[in-house]
Amino acid sequence: MADVAAKREADSVVPDELLQRVKRAKADHENGGEEAGEKSENVLCGFKTSHVLGASDREKTIFIHGKLADQEAVVILEKTPIREDTLTELFSGSTLKLEMRNDIYSTYRLQAPPFLNEIKTTVVCPATEKHVKKYKHQESFLVEETDEDYRSITLPYIEMQRFSLQWIHNILEKKAEAERIVYEDPDPDVGFILLPDFKWDQKQVDDLYLIAIVHQRDIRSLRDLTSEHLPLLKNIFQKGQEAILERYNLPASKLRVYLHYQPSYYHLHVHFTKLDYEAPGCRVERAHLLADVIQNLQSDPKYYKSRTLYFPLRADDGLLSKFKEAGKL
Ligand code: GTA
């Protein structure tokens, strides 16, 4: 009951903003597909598919590897959820094709107006081999990493092989996504930028996903955290939750706030997702609740320097090979 009330409460405030987006999408469509203030040329018209890396009928996503103007590319297509605030337009503006009718039962194919039938599309181009591997559906293995394994196996590997952090530096320097920032604390020690994760299309709060990226540039991951970072972590936790309450009307009790270990990008960032949303990477073997991280560092200042940590790695992850070579698997 409380959940339903909270959802209704959240939905009743946020839709103003969301409704504007729907209206913009409709206007964009009517204006020939231009995004507000930005031309959206179809960069994908020349995309040549090499192979499908993975697909999920349940999640309605497909990950495709291919070429875009002779460059390696990964394209992710994802059907977006049906939103309650668009139902009136969906019912009045669609065509219905009857498939079958039997007694009180009937099924149809509903063809919605294009602005209510968008596919969220993510393009990584040029994509490295590591990107292709990351998005490829693969078997996973749970790895046990002692503090010594971290120093002798993981750290040297991530120093050599990690993904570029350019997109993060662009955000911190306001060279990209500046207009998407939800909240910023500019303090160089405890400050951060909170903005929508690129997996979230921001059209509904049901799959809310934001990330807080710290201004400090020398914290790679959970493993680097000590009690010295408590003011930073507490600041992100408190101000991130306050900003989300103010902007999206979602209280802290509806949020899952966590760090990944291992992350894909070794610049400290914190994930904020809606509690009911099963975001990719929110399972126990990868996600560490920020509240727990804070408590662990309060009870042991070097907790993450000394603990054995567990995490999943995919079959063709180079780090998994390093653990195998060291006889750890
Ligand atoms: N705002 O440019 C960006 C950007 N990039 C490059 C990454 N992120 C960005 N956000 C903005 N702008 O949540 C986001 C990512 C991720 C976070 C980094 O930064 O979306 P992480 O370092 O812990 O890495 O977090 P993580 O979680 O491994 O990365 P990611 O991309 O979430 O991948 C995990 C799995 O989720 C993938 O293997 C794949 O199975 C799935 N996935 C990834 N992207 C999508 C997608 N677009 N749609 C559906 N599923 C996806």
mmCIF file of C-alpha atoms and ligand atoms in Angstrom:
data_model
loop_
_atom_site.group_PDB
_atom_site.id
_atom_site.type_symbol
_atom_site.label_atom_id
_atom_site.label_comp_id
_atom_site.label_asym_id
_atom_site.label_seq_id
_atom_site.Cartn_x
_atom_site.Cartn_y
_atom_site.Cartn_z
ATOM 1 C CA MET A 1 0.000 0.000 0.000
ATOM 2 C CA ALA A 2 2.749 2.384 1.066
ATOM 3 C CA ASP A 3 4.634 1.480 -2.116
ATOM 4 C CA VAL A 4 1.664 2.257 -4.309
ATOM 5 C CA ALA A 5 1.130 5.554 -2.512
ATOM 6 C CA ALA A 6 4.812 6.461 -2.891
ATOM 7 C CA LYS A 7 4.694 5.568 -6.594
ATOM 8 C CA ARG A 8 1.589 7.671 -7.095
ATOM 9 C CA GLU A 9 3.194 10.517 -5.192
ATOM 10 C CA ALA A 10 6.385 10.268 -7.246
ATOM 11 C CA ASP A 11 4.469 9.953 -10.500
ATOM 12 C CA SER A 12 2.250 12.900 -9.697
ATOM 13 C CA VAL A 13 5.134 15.340 -9.495
ATOM 14 C CA VAL A 14 7.641 14.027 -11.991
ATOM 15 C CA PRO A 15 5.243 13.666 -14.911
ATOM 16 C CA ASP A 16 5.257 17.450 -15.399
ATOM 17 C CA GLU A 17 8.832 17.127 -16.522
ATOM 18 C CA LEU A 18 8.199 13.833 -18.242
ATOM 19 C CA LEU A 19 5.119 15.162 -19.988
ATOM 20 C CA GLN A 20 7.256 17.948 -21.422
ATOM 21 C CA ARG A 21 9.561 15.295 -22.837
ATOM 22 C CA VAL A 22 6.645 13.437 -24.420
ATOM 23 C CA LYS A 23 5.400 16.687 -25.916
ATOM 24 C CA ARG A 24 8.908 17.427 -27.183
ATOM 25 C CA ALA A 25 9.173 13.949 -28.708
ATOM 26 C CA LYS A 26 5.808 14.519 -30.406
ATOM 27 C CA ALA A 27 6.881 17.945 -31.642
ATOM 28 C CA ASP A 28 10.226 16.511 -32.805
ATOM 29 C CA HIS A 29 8.360 13.902 -34.767
ATOM 30 C CA GLU A 30 6.043 16.474 -36.298
ATOM 31 C CA ASN A 31 9.054 18.656 -37.152
ATOM 32 C CA GLY A 32 10.611 15.813 -39.090
ATOM 33 C CA GLY A 33 12.605 14.166 -36.313
ATOM 34 C CA GLU A 34 14.640 17.063 -34.938
ATOM 35 C CA GLU A 35 15.483 17.008 -31.259
ATOM 36 C CA ALA A 36 14.850 20.220 -29.343
ATOM 37 C CA GLY A 37 17.778 22.460 -30.236
ATOM 38 C CA GLU A 38 19.754 19.675 -31.890
ATOM 39 C CA LYS A 39 19.636 18.113 -35.341
ATOM 40 C CA SER A 40 19.392 14.334 -35.168
ATOM 41 C CA GLU A 41 20.731 13.043 -38.463
ATOM 42 C CA ASN A 42 20.450 9.296 -38.883
ATOM 43 C CA VAL A 43 24.044 8.293 -38.253
ATOM 44 C CA LEU A 44 22.929 4.665 -38.298
ATOM 45 C CA CYS A 45 21.631 4.536 -41.865
ATOM 46 C CA GLY A 46 24.987 3.139 -43.058
ATOM 47 C CA PHE A 47 25.464 0.740 -40.139
ATOM 48 C CA LYS A 48 26.521 -2.725 -41.294
ATOM 49 C CA THR A 49 25.755 -5.508 -38.845
ATOM 50 C CA SER A 50 28.562 -8.050 -38.304
ATOM 51 C CA HIS A 51 26.882 -10.092 -35.604
ATOM 52 C CA VAL A 52 24.520 -9.989 -32.677
ATOM 53 C CA LEU A 53 26.460 -9.989 -29.411
ATOM 54 C CA GLY A 54 23.455 -10.662 -27.225
ATOM 55 C CA ALA A 55 19.719 -10.177 -27.001
ATOM 56 C CA SER A 56 17.051 -10.520 -24.381
ATOM 57 C CA ASP A 57 13.413 -10.988 -25.342
ATOM 58 C CA ARG A 58 12.397 -10.332 -21.741
ATOM 59 C CA GLU A 59 14.350 -7.071 -21.476
ATOM 60 C CA LYS A 60 13.630 -6.215 -25.117
ATOM 61 C CA THR A 61 17.246 -5.358 -25.854
ATOM 62 C CA ILE A 62 19.676 -6.329 -28.566
ATOM 63 C CA PHE A 63 23.451 -5.679 -28.611
ATOM 64 C CA ILE A 64 24.884 -5.546 -32.133
ATOM 65 C CA HIS A 65 28.489 -5.408 -33.353
ATOM 66 C CA GLY A 66 29.054 -3.861 -36.747
ATOM 67 C CA LYS A 67 30.708 -1.154 -38.806
ATOM 68 C CA LEU A 68 29.837 2.490 -39.076
ATOM 69 C CA ALA A 69 31.725 4.296 -41.847
ATOM 70 C CA ASP A 70 34.485 1.642 -41.640
ATOM 71 C CA GLN A 71 34.841 1.989 -37.891
ATOM 72 C CA GLU A 72 34.040 -0.760 -35.413
ATOM 73 C CA ALA A 73 30.813 0.035 -33.559
ATOM 74 C CA VAL A 74 28.470 -1.426 -30.979
ATOM 75 C CA VAL A 75 24.816 -0.472 -31.149
ATOM 76 C CA ILE A 76 22.374 -1.211 -28.322
ATOM 77 C CA LEU A 77 18.652 -1.076 -29.048
ATOM 78 C CA GLU A 78 16.160 -1.155 -26.201
ATOM 79 C CA LYS A 79 12.368 -0.907 -26.325
ATOM 80 C CA THR A 80 11.258 1.571 -23.714
ATOM 81 C CA PRO A 81 8.536 0.984 -21.091
ATOM 82 C CA ILE A 82 4.922 1.961 -21.732
ATOM 83 C CA ARG A 83 4.129 4.983 -19.576
ATOM 84 C CA GLU A 84 0.886 5.601 -17.757
ATOM 85 C CA ASP A 85 0.896 9.300 -18.679
ATOM 86 C CA THR A 86 0.805 8.472 -22.417
ATOM 87 C CA LEU A 87 -2.061 5.968 -22.320
ATOM 88 C CA THR A 88 -4.752 8.396 -23.459
ATOM 89 C CA GLU A 89 -2.755 9.333 -26.543
ATOM 90 C CA LEU A 90 -1.785 5.706 -27.110
ATOM 91 C CA PHE A 91 -5.419 4.557 -27.148
ATOM 92 C CA SER A 92 -6.765 7.440 -29.185
ATOM 93 C CA GLY A 93 -3.893 7.790 -31.683
ATOM 94 C CA SER A 94 -3.137 4.152 -32.617
ATOM 95 C CA THR A 95 -4.535 1.739 -35.169
ATOM 96 C CA LEU A 96 -5.626 -1.718 -34.066
ATOM 97 C CA LYS A 97 -5.396 -4.889 -36.144
ATOM 98 C CA LEU A 98 -7.424 -7.804 -34.905
ATOM 99 C CA GLU A 99 -5.504 -11.089 -34.599
ATOM 100 C CA MET A 100 -8.168 -13.312 -33.099
ATOM 101 C CA ARG A 101 -11.414 -13.186 -31.157
ATOM 102 C CA ASN A 102 -12.876 -16.017 -29.061
ATOM 103 C CA ASP A 103 -15.749 -15.499 -26.634
ATOM 104 C CA ILE A 104 -14.704 -12.695 -24.262
ATOM 105 C CA TYR A 105 -11.046 -12.847 -25.440
ATOM 106 C CA SER A 106 -9.413 -10.950 -28.291
ATOM 107 C CA THR A 107 -5.831 -10.105 -29.271
ATOM 108 C CA TYR A 108 -4.666 -7.245 -31.499
ATOM 109 C CA ARG A 109 -1.557 -5.722 -32.964
ATOM 110 C CA LEU A 110 -1.556 -2.098 -31.894
ATOM 111 C CA GLN A 111 0.373 0.313 -34.091
ATOM 112 C CA ALA A 112 1.267 3.299 -31.951
ATOM 113 C CA PRO A 113 2.115 6.760 -33.272
ATOM 114 C CA PRO A 114 5.905 6.937 -33.832
ATOM 115 C CA PHE A 115 6.520 9.382 -30.968
ATOM 116 C CA LEU A 116 5.104 6.794 -28.544
ATOM 117 C CA ASN A 117 7.073 3.974 -30.099
ATOM 118 C CA GLU A 118 10.690 5.029 -29.727
ATOM 119 C CA ILE A 119 13.632 2.667 -29.340
ATOM 120 C CA LYS A 120 16.368 3.847 -26.995
ATOM 121 C CA THR A 121 19.588 3.580 -28.974
ATOM 122 C CA THR A 122 23.138 3.673 -27.643
ATOM 123 C CA VAL A 123 26.069 3.869 -30.052
ATOM 124 C CA VAL A 124 29.698 3.202 -29.098
ATOM 125 C CA CYS A 125 31.915 4.220 -32.015
ATOM 126 C CA PRO A 126 34.776 3.654 -32.491
ATOM 127 C CA ALA A 127 34.357 0.600 -30.271
ATOM 128 C CA THR A 128 37.428 -1.225 -28.986
ATOM 129 C CA GLU A 129 37.702 -4.997 -28.741
ATOM 130 C CA LYS A 130 37.102 -4.578 -25.017
ATOM 131 C CA HIS A 131 33.729 -2.898 -25.721
ATOM 132 C CA VAL A 132 32.741 -5.765 -28.016
ATOM 133 C CA LYS A 133 33.642 -8.272 -25.281
ATOM 134 C CA LYS A 134 31.809 -6.252 -22.616
ATOM 135 C CA TYR A 135 28.533 -6.386 -24.494
ATOM 136 C CA LYS A 136 28.879 -9.996 -25.660
ATOM 137 C CA HIS A 137 26.702 -12.458 -23.817
ATOM 138 C CA GLN A 138 29.065 -14.800 -21.979
ATOM 139 C CA GLU A 139 29.330 -17.225 -19.137
ATOM 140 C CA SER A 140 30.526 -15.615 -15.866
ATOM 141 C CA PHE A 141 32.822 -16.907 -13.133
ATOM 142 C CA LEU A 142 33.035 -15.736 -9.535
ATOM 143 C CA VAL A 143 36.544 -14.585 -8.618
ATOM 144 C CA GLU A 144 37.976 -14.392 -5.103
ATOM 145 C CA GLU A 145 40.454 -11.524 -4.813
ATOM 146 C CA THR A 146 42.624 -11.176 -1.694
ATOM 147 C CA ASP A 147 44.395 -7.898 -0.960
ATOM 148 C CA GLU A 148 47.595 -9.502 -2.297
ATOM 149 C CA ASP A 149 45.798 -10.651 -5.490
ATOM 150 C CA TYR A 150 44.625 -7.090 -5.967
ATOM 151 C CA ARG A 151 48.166 -5.733 -5.803
ATOM 152 C CA SER A 152 49.831 -8.451 -7.854
ATOM 153 C CA ILE A 153 47.135 -9.345 -10.435
ATOM 154 C CA THR A 154 44.290 -6.828 -10.666
ATOM 155 C CA LEU A 155 46.102 -3.524 -10.242
ATOM 156 C CA PRO A 156 48.775 -4.144 -12.907
ATOM 157 C CA TYR A 157 46.040 -5.375 -15.266
ATOM 158 C CA ILE A 158 43.701 -2.403 -14.832
ATOM 159 C CA GLU A 159 46.622 0.007 -15.155
ATOM 160 C CA MET A 160 47.296 -1.470 -18.623
ATOM 161 C CA GLN A 161 43.872 -2.453 -19.901
ATOM 162 C CA ARG A 162 41.236 -0.153 -18.566
ATOM 163 C CA PHE A 163 38.613 1.675 -20.618
ATOM 164 C CA SER A 164 39.320 5.309 -21.431
ATOM 165 C CA LEU A 165 38.012 7.792 -18.855
ATOM 166 C CA GLN A 166 37.620 10.559 -21.443
ATOM 167 C CA TRP A 167 33.812 10.637 -21.162
ATOM 168 C CA ILE A 168 34.136 11.142 -17.389
ATOM 169 C CA HIS A 169 36.661 13.966 -17.786
ATOM 170 C CA ASN A 170 34.339 15.568 -20.352
ATOM 171 C CA ILE A 171 31.524 15.559 -17.779
ATOM 172 C CA LEU A 172 33.730 16.950 -14.996
ATOM 173 C CA GLU A 173 35.031 19.686 -17.313
ATOM 174 C CA LYS A 174 31.516 20.442 -18.682
ATOM 175 C CA LYS A 175 32.595 19.530 -22.207
ATOM 176 C CA ALA A 176 29.754 17.022 -22.504
ATOM 177 C CA GLU A 177 26.356 16.448 -20.914
ATOM 178 C CA ALA A 178 26.574 19.761 -18.999
ATOM 179 C CA GLU A 179 22.871 20.417 -19.610
ATOM 180 C CA ARG A 180 21.993 17.050 -18.053
ATOM 181 C CA ILE A 181 23.587 17.747 -14.672
ATOM 182 C CA VAL A 182 21.049 17.291 -11.877
ATOM 183 C CA TYR A 183 23.280 18.469 -9.047
ATOM 184 C CA GLU A 184 26.875 19.534 -8.538
ATOM 185 C CA ASP A 185 28.952 20.059 -5.436
ATOM 186 C CA PRO A 186 32.086 21.717 -6.889
ATOM 187 C CA ASP A 187 34.309 21.108 -3.848
ATOM 188 C CA PRO A 188 37.557 19.465 -5.103
ATOM 189 C CA ASP A 189 37.746 17.063 -2.122
ATOM 190 C CA VAL A 190 34.174 16.074 -1.296
ATOM 191 C CA GLY A 191 32.420 17.333 -4.443
ATOM 192 C CA PHE A 192 30.774 15.406 -7.276
ATOM 193 C CA ILE A 193 28.485 15.720 -10.275
ATOM 194 C CA LEU A 194 25.158 13.869 -10.269
ATOM 195 C CA LEU A 195 23.591 13.237 -13.666
ATOM 196 C CA PRO A 196 21.437 10.686 -15.498
ATOM 197 C CA ASP A 197 23.261 7.515 -16.428
ATOM 198 C CA PHE A 198 23.212 6.987 -20.171
ATOM 199 C CA LYS A 199 21.203 3.806 -19.695
ATOM 200 C CA TRP A 200 18.255 5.931 -18.488
ATOM 201 C CA ASP A 201 16.131 7.754 -21.059
ATOM 202 C CA GLN A 202 14.551 9.863 -18.267
ATOM 203 C CA LYS A 203 11.061 9.300 -19.588
ATOM 204 C CA GLN A 204 9.770 7.568 -16.481
ATOM 205 C CA VAL A 205 10.972 7.346 -12.889
ATOM 206 C CA ASP A 206 10.282 3.596 -12.811
ATOM 207 C CA ASP A 207 13.788 2.890 -14.144
ATOM 208 C CA LEU A 208 15.507 5.927 -12.636
ATOM 209 C CA TYR A 209 19.287 5.648 -12.932
ATOM 210 C CA LEU A 210 21.752 8.398 -12.054
ATOM 211 C CA ILE A 211 25.469 8.360 -11.378
ATOM 212 C CA ALA A 212 27.511 10.556 -9.065
ATOM 213 C CA ILE A 213 31.019 11.143 -10.422
ATOM 214 C CA VAL A 214 33.569 12.444 -7.906
ATOM 215 C CA HIS A 215 35.756 15.445 -8.678
ATOM 216 C CA GLN A 216 38.826 13.753 -7.174
ATOM 217 C CA ARG A 217 40.660 11.979 -9.988
ATOM 218 C CA ASP A 218 42.882 9.528 -8.143
ATOM 219 C CA ILE A 219 40.319 7.160 -6.609
ATOM 220 C CA ARG A 220 40.036 4.154 -8.903
ATOM 221 C CA SER A 221 37.533 1.974 -7.092
ATOM 222 C CA LEU A 222 36.293 0.558 -3.809
ATOM 223 C CA ARG A 223 39.802 -0.852 -3.219
ATOM 224 C CA ASP A 224 41.284 2.663 -2.913
ATOM 225 C CA LEU A 225 38.806 3.815 -0.279
ATOM 226 C CA THR A 226 39.915 4.391 3.324
ATOM 227 C CA SER A 227 38.364 6.265 6.240
ATOM 228 C CA GLU A 228 39.921 9.435 4.763
ATOM 229 C CA HIS A 229 37.213 9.271 2.108
ATOM 230 C CA LEU A 230 34.320 9.133 4.577
ATOM 231 C CA PRO A 231 33.480 12.862 4.219
ATOM 232 C CA LEU A 232 33.316 12.394 0.426
ATOM 233 C CA LEU A 233 31.151 9.265 0.622
ATOM 234 C CA LYS A 234 28.782 10.747 3.211
ATOM 235 C CA ASN A 235 28.477 13.906 1.134
ATOM 236 C CA ILE A 236 27.534 11.936 -2.004
ATOM 237 C CA PHE A 237 25.054 9.831 -0.050
ATOM 238 C CA GLN A 238 23.319 12.751 1.613
ATOM 239 C CA LYS A 239 23.357 15.333 -1.177
ATOM 240 C CA GLY A 240 22.660 12.792 -3.903
ATOM 241 C CA GLN A 241 19.553 11.600 -2.074
ATOM 242 C CA GLU A 242 18.423 15.178 -1.384
ATOM 243 C CA ALA A 243 18.848 16.164 -5.051
ATOM 244 C CA ILE A 244 16.858 13.125 -6.209
ATOM 245 C CA LEU A 245 14.096 13.859 -3.712
ATOM 246 C CA GLU A 246 13.905 17.438 -4.911
ATOM 247 C CA ARG A 247 14.038 16.708 -8.656
ATOM 248 C CA TYR A 248 12.187 13.386 -8.907
ATOM 249 C CA ASN A 249 10.263 13.290 -5.637
ATOM 250 C CA LEU A 250 11.764 9.908 -4.747
ATOM 251 C CA PRO A 251 12.687 9.496 -1.073
ATOM 252 C CA ALA A 252 15.855 7.732 0.094
ATOM 253 C CA SER A 253 13.758 4.667 1.017
ATOM 254 C CA LYS A 254 13.032 4.136 -2.712
ATOM 255 C CA LEU A 255 16.654 4.242 -3.816
ATOM 256 C CA ARG A 256 19.441 1.676 -4.235
ATOM 257 C CA VAL A 257 22.731 3.546 -3.851
ATOM 258 C CA TYR A 258 25.817 1.449 -4.617
ATOM 259 C CA LEU A 259 29.268 1.040 -6.120
ATOM 260 C CA HIS A 260 30.384 -1.671 -8.509
ATOM 261 C CA TYR A 261 33.363 -3.867 -7.881
ATOM 262 C CA GLN A 262 34.880 -4.392 -10.401
ATOM 263 C CA PRO A 263 33.624 -1.292 -12.210
ATOM 264 C CA SER A 264 34.111 -0.837 -15.949
ATOM 265 C CA TYR A 265 35.503 2.669 -15.466
ATOM 266 C CA TYR A 266 38.169 3.202 -12.808
ATOM 267 C CA HIS A 267 37.234 6.685 -11.635
ATOM 268 C CA LEU A 268 35.122 6.555 -8.484
ATOM 269 C CA HIS A 269 31.398 6.871 -9.174
ATOM 270 C CA VAL A 270 28.242 5.877 -7.313
ATOM 271 C CA HIS A 271 25.094 4.420 -8.881
ATOM 272 C CA PHE A 272 21.638 5.663 -7.782
ATOM 273 C CA THR A 273 18.795 3.497 -9.101
ATOM 274 C CA LYS A 274 15.168 3.126 -8.173
ATOM 275 C CA LEU A 275 14.833 0.307 -5.646
ATOM 276 C CA ASP A 276 12.215 -1.610 -7.641
ATOM 277 C CA TYR A 277 14.248 -1.426 -10.850
ATOM 278 C CA GLU A 278 16.569 -4.359 -11.516
ATOM 279 C CA ALA A 279 19.343 -2.410 -13.186
ATOM 280 C CA PRO A 280 22.104 -4.363 -14.969
ATOM 281 C CA GLY A 281 24.868 -4.922 -12.383
ATOM 282 C CA CYS A 282 22.719 -4.495 -9.251
ATOM 283 C CA ARG A 283 23.183 -8.078 -8.025
ATOM 284 C CA VAL A 284 25.008 -8.895 -4.766
ATOM 285 C CA GLU A 285 28.140 -10.226 -6.453
ATOM 286 C CA ARG A 286 28.849 -6.823 -8.026
ATOM 287 C CA ALA A 287 26.989 -4.107 -6.116
ATOM 288 C CA HIS A 288 28.192 -2.758 -2.745
ATOM 289 C CA LEU A 289 25.662 -0.555 -0.951
ATOM 290 C CA LEU A 290 27.149 2.857 -0.189
ATOM 291 C CA ALA A 291 25.598 2.692 3.305
ATOM 292 C CA ASP A 292 27.537 -0.540 3.982
ATOM 293 C CA VAL A 293 30.742 0.886 2.517
ATOM 294 C CA ILE A 294 30.493 3.858 4.892
ATOM 295 C CA GLN A 295 29.866 1.628 7.917
ATOM 296 C CA ASN A 296 32.679 -0.754 7.007
ATOM 297 C CA LEU A 297 35.157 2.115 6.756
ATOM 298 C CA GLN A 298 33.918 3.521 10.057
ATOM 299 C CA SER A 299 34.629 0.228 11.816
ATOM 300 C CA ASP A 300 37.915 -0.438 9.990
ATOM 301 C CA PRO A 301 39.669 2.476 8.213
ATOM 302 C CA LYS A 302 41.490 0.042 5.870
ATOM 303 C CA TYR A 303 38.576 -2.358 5.362
ATOM 304 C CA TYR A 304 38.728 -2.349 1.551
ATOM 305 C CA LYS A 305 42.536 -2.514 1.484
ATOM 306 C CA SER A 306 42.610 -5.743 3.463
ATOM 307 C CA ARG A 307 39.417 -7.672 2.716
ATOM 308 C CA THR A 308 39.001 -10.478 0.225
ATOM 309 C CA LEU A 309 36.472 -9.280 -2.326
ATOM 310 C CA TYR A 310 34.365 -11.399 -4.683
ATOM 311 C CA PHE A 311 33.152 -10.400 -8.134
ATOM 312 C CA PRO A 312 32.036 -11.975 -11.413
ATOM 313 C CA LEU A 313 34.160 -11.912 -14.562
ATOM 314 C CA ARG A 314 33.080 -12.935 -18.030
ATOM 315 C CA ALA A 315 34.676 -15.893 -19.812
ATOM 316 C CA ASP A 316 36.885 -13.881 -22.171
ATOM 317 C CA ASP A 317 37.788 -11.070 -19.764
ATOM 318 C CA GLY A 318 41.564 -10.623 -19.765
ATOM 319 C CA LEU A 319 41.526 -10.256 -15.989
ATOM 320 C CA LEU A 320 40.012 -13.728 -15.669
ATOM 321 C CA SER A 321 42.941 -15.123 -17.695
ATOM 322 C CA LYS A 322 45.369 -13.393 -15.313
ATOM 323 C CA PHE A 323 43.688 -15.033 -12.307
ATOM 324 C CA LYS A 324 43.829 -18.403 -14.115
ATOM 325 C CA GLU A 325 47.529 -17.942 -14.997
ATOM 326 C CA ALA A 326 48.219 -17.217 -11.320
ATOM 327 C CA GLY A 327 46.522 -20.525 -10.430
ATOM 328 C CA LYS A 328 43.700 -18.775 -8.625
ATOM 329 C CA LEU A 329 40.869 -20.470 -10.524
HETATM 330 N N1 GTA B 1 25.902 9.755 -18.429
HETATM 331 O O1 GTA B 1 29.004 8.649 -21.601
HETATM 332 C C1 GTA B 1 28.357 8.300 -20.615
HETATM 333 C C2 GTA B 1 28.459 7.021 -19.984
HETATM 334 N N2 GTA B 1 29.215 5.907 -20.236
HETATM 335 C C3 GTA B 1 30.184 5.718 -21.295
HETATM 336 C C4 GTA B 1 28.928 4.971 -19.308
HETATM 337 N N3 GTA B 1 28.017 5.465 -18.475
HETATM 338 C C5 GTA B 1 27.702 6.734 -18.863
HETATM 339 N N4 GTA B 1 26.846 7.622 -18.324
HETATM 340 C C6 GTA B 1 26.739 8.839 -18.909
HETATM 341 N N5 GTA B 1 27.492 9.171 -20.020
HETATM 342 O O2 GTA B 1 26.142 2.702 -15.375
HETATM 343 C C7 GTA B 1 27.472 4.807 -17.295
HETATM 344 C C8 GTA B 1 27.166 3.333 -17.519
HETATM 345 C C9 GTA B 1 27.330 2.741 -16.105
HETATM 346 C C10 GTA B 1 28.297 3.703 -15.436
HETATM 347 C C11 GTA B 1 29.635 3.082 -15.226
HETATM 348 O O3 GTA B 1 28.455 4.817 -16.291
HETATM 349 O O4 GTA B 1 25.876 3.127 -18.041
HETATM 350 P P1 GTA B 1 30.610 0.949 -14.058
HETATM 351 O O5 GTA B 1 31.975 1.505 -14.220
HETATM 352 O O6 GTA B 1 30.300 0.291 -12.787
HETATM 353 O O7 GTA B 1 30.427 0.033 -15.318
HETATM 354 O O8 GTA B 1 29.526 2.079 -14.261
HETATM 355 P P2 GTA B 1 29.348 -1.051 -15.735
HETATM 356 O O9 GTA B 1 28.216 -1.091 -14.817
HETATM 357 O O10 GTA B 1 30.037 -2.318 -16.046
HETATM 358 O O11 GTA B 1 28.936 -0.522 -17.112
HETATM 359 P P3 GTA B 1 27.638 -0.746 -17.854
HETATM 360 O O12 GTA B 1 27.826 0.041 -19.082
HETATM 361 O O13 GTA B 1 26.488 -0.440 -16.989
HETATM 362 O O14 GTA B 1 27.620 -2.312 -18.235
HETATM 363 C C12 GTA B 1 27.072 -3.324 -17.428
HETATM 364 C C13 GTA B 1 26.171 -4.202 -18.256
HETATM 365 O O15 GTA B 1 24.931 -3.537 -18.433
HETATM 366 C C14 GTA B 1 26.681 -4.451 -19.671
HETATM 367 O O16 GTA B 1 27.607 -5.477 -19.747
HETATM 368 C C15 GTA B 1 25.399 -4.747 -20.391
HETATM 369 O O17 GTA B 1 25.026 -6.089 -20.196
HETATM 370 C C16 GTA B 1 24.402 -3.858 -19.704
HETATM 371 N N6 GTA B 1 24.197 -2.588 -20.447
HETATM 372 C C17 GTA B 1 25.131 -1.664 -20.721
HETATM 373 N N7 GTA B 1 24.619 -0.647 -21.440
HETATM 374 C C18 GTA B 1 23.319 -0.930 -21.618
HETATM 375 C C19 GTA B 1 22.267 -0.259 -22.272
HETATM 376 N N8 GTA B 1 22.450 0.941 -22.883
HETATM 377 N N9 GTA B 1 21.058 -0.835 -22.276
HETATM 378 C C20 GTA B 1 20.857 -2.005 -21.649
HETATM 379 N N10 GTA B 1 21.821 -2.691 -20.995
HETATM 380 C C21 GTA B 1 23.034 -2.176 -20.984
#
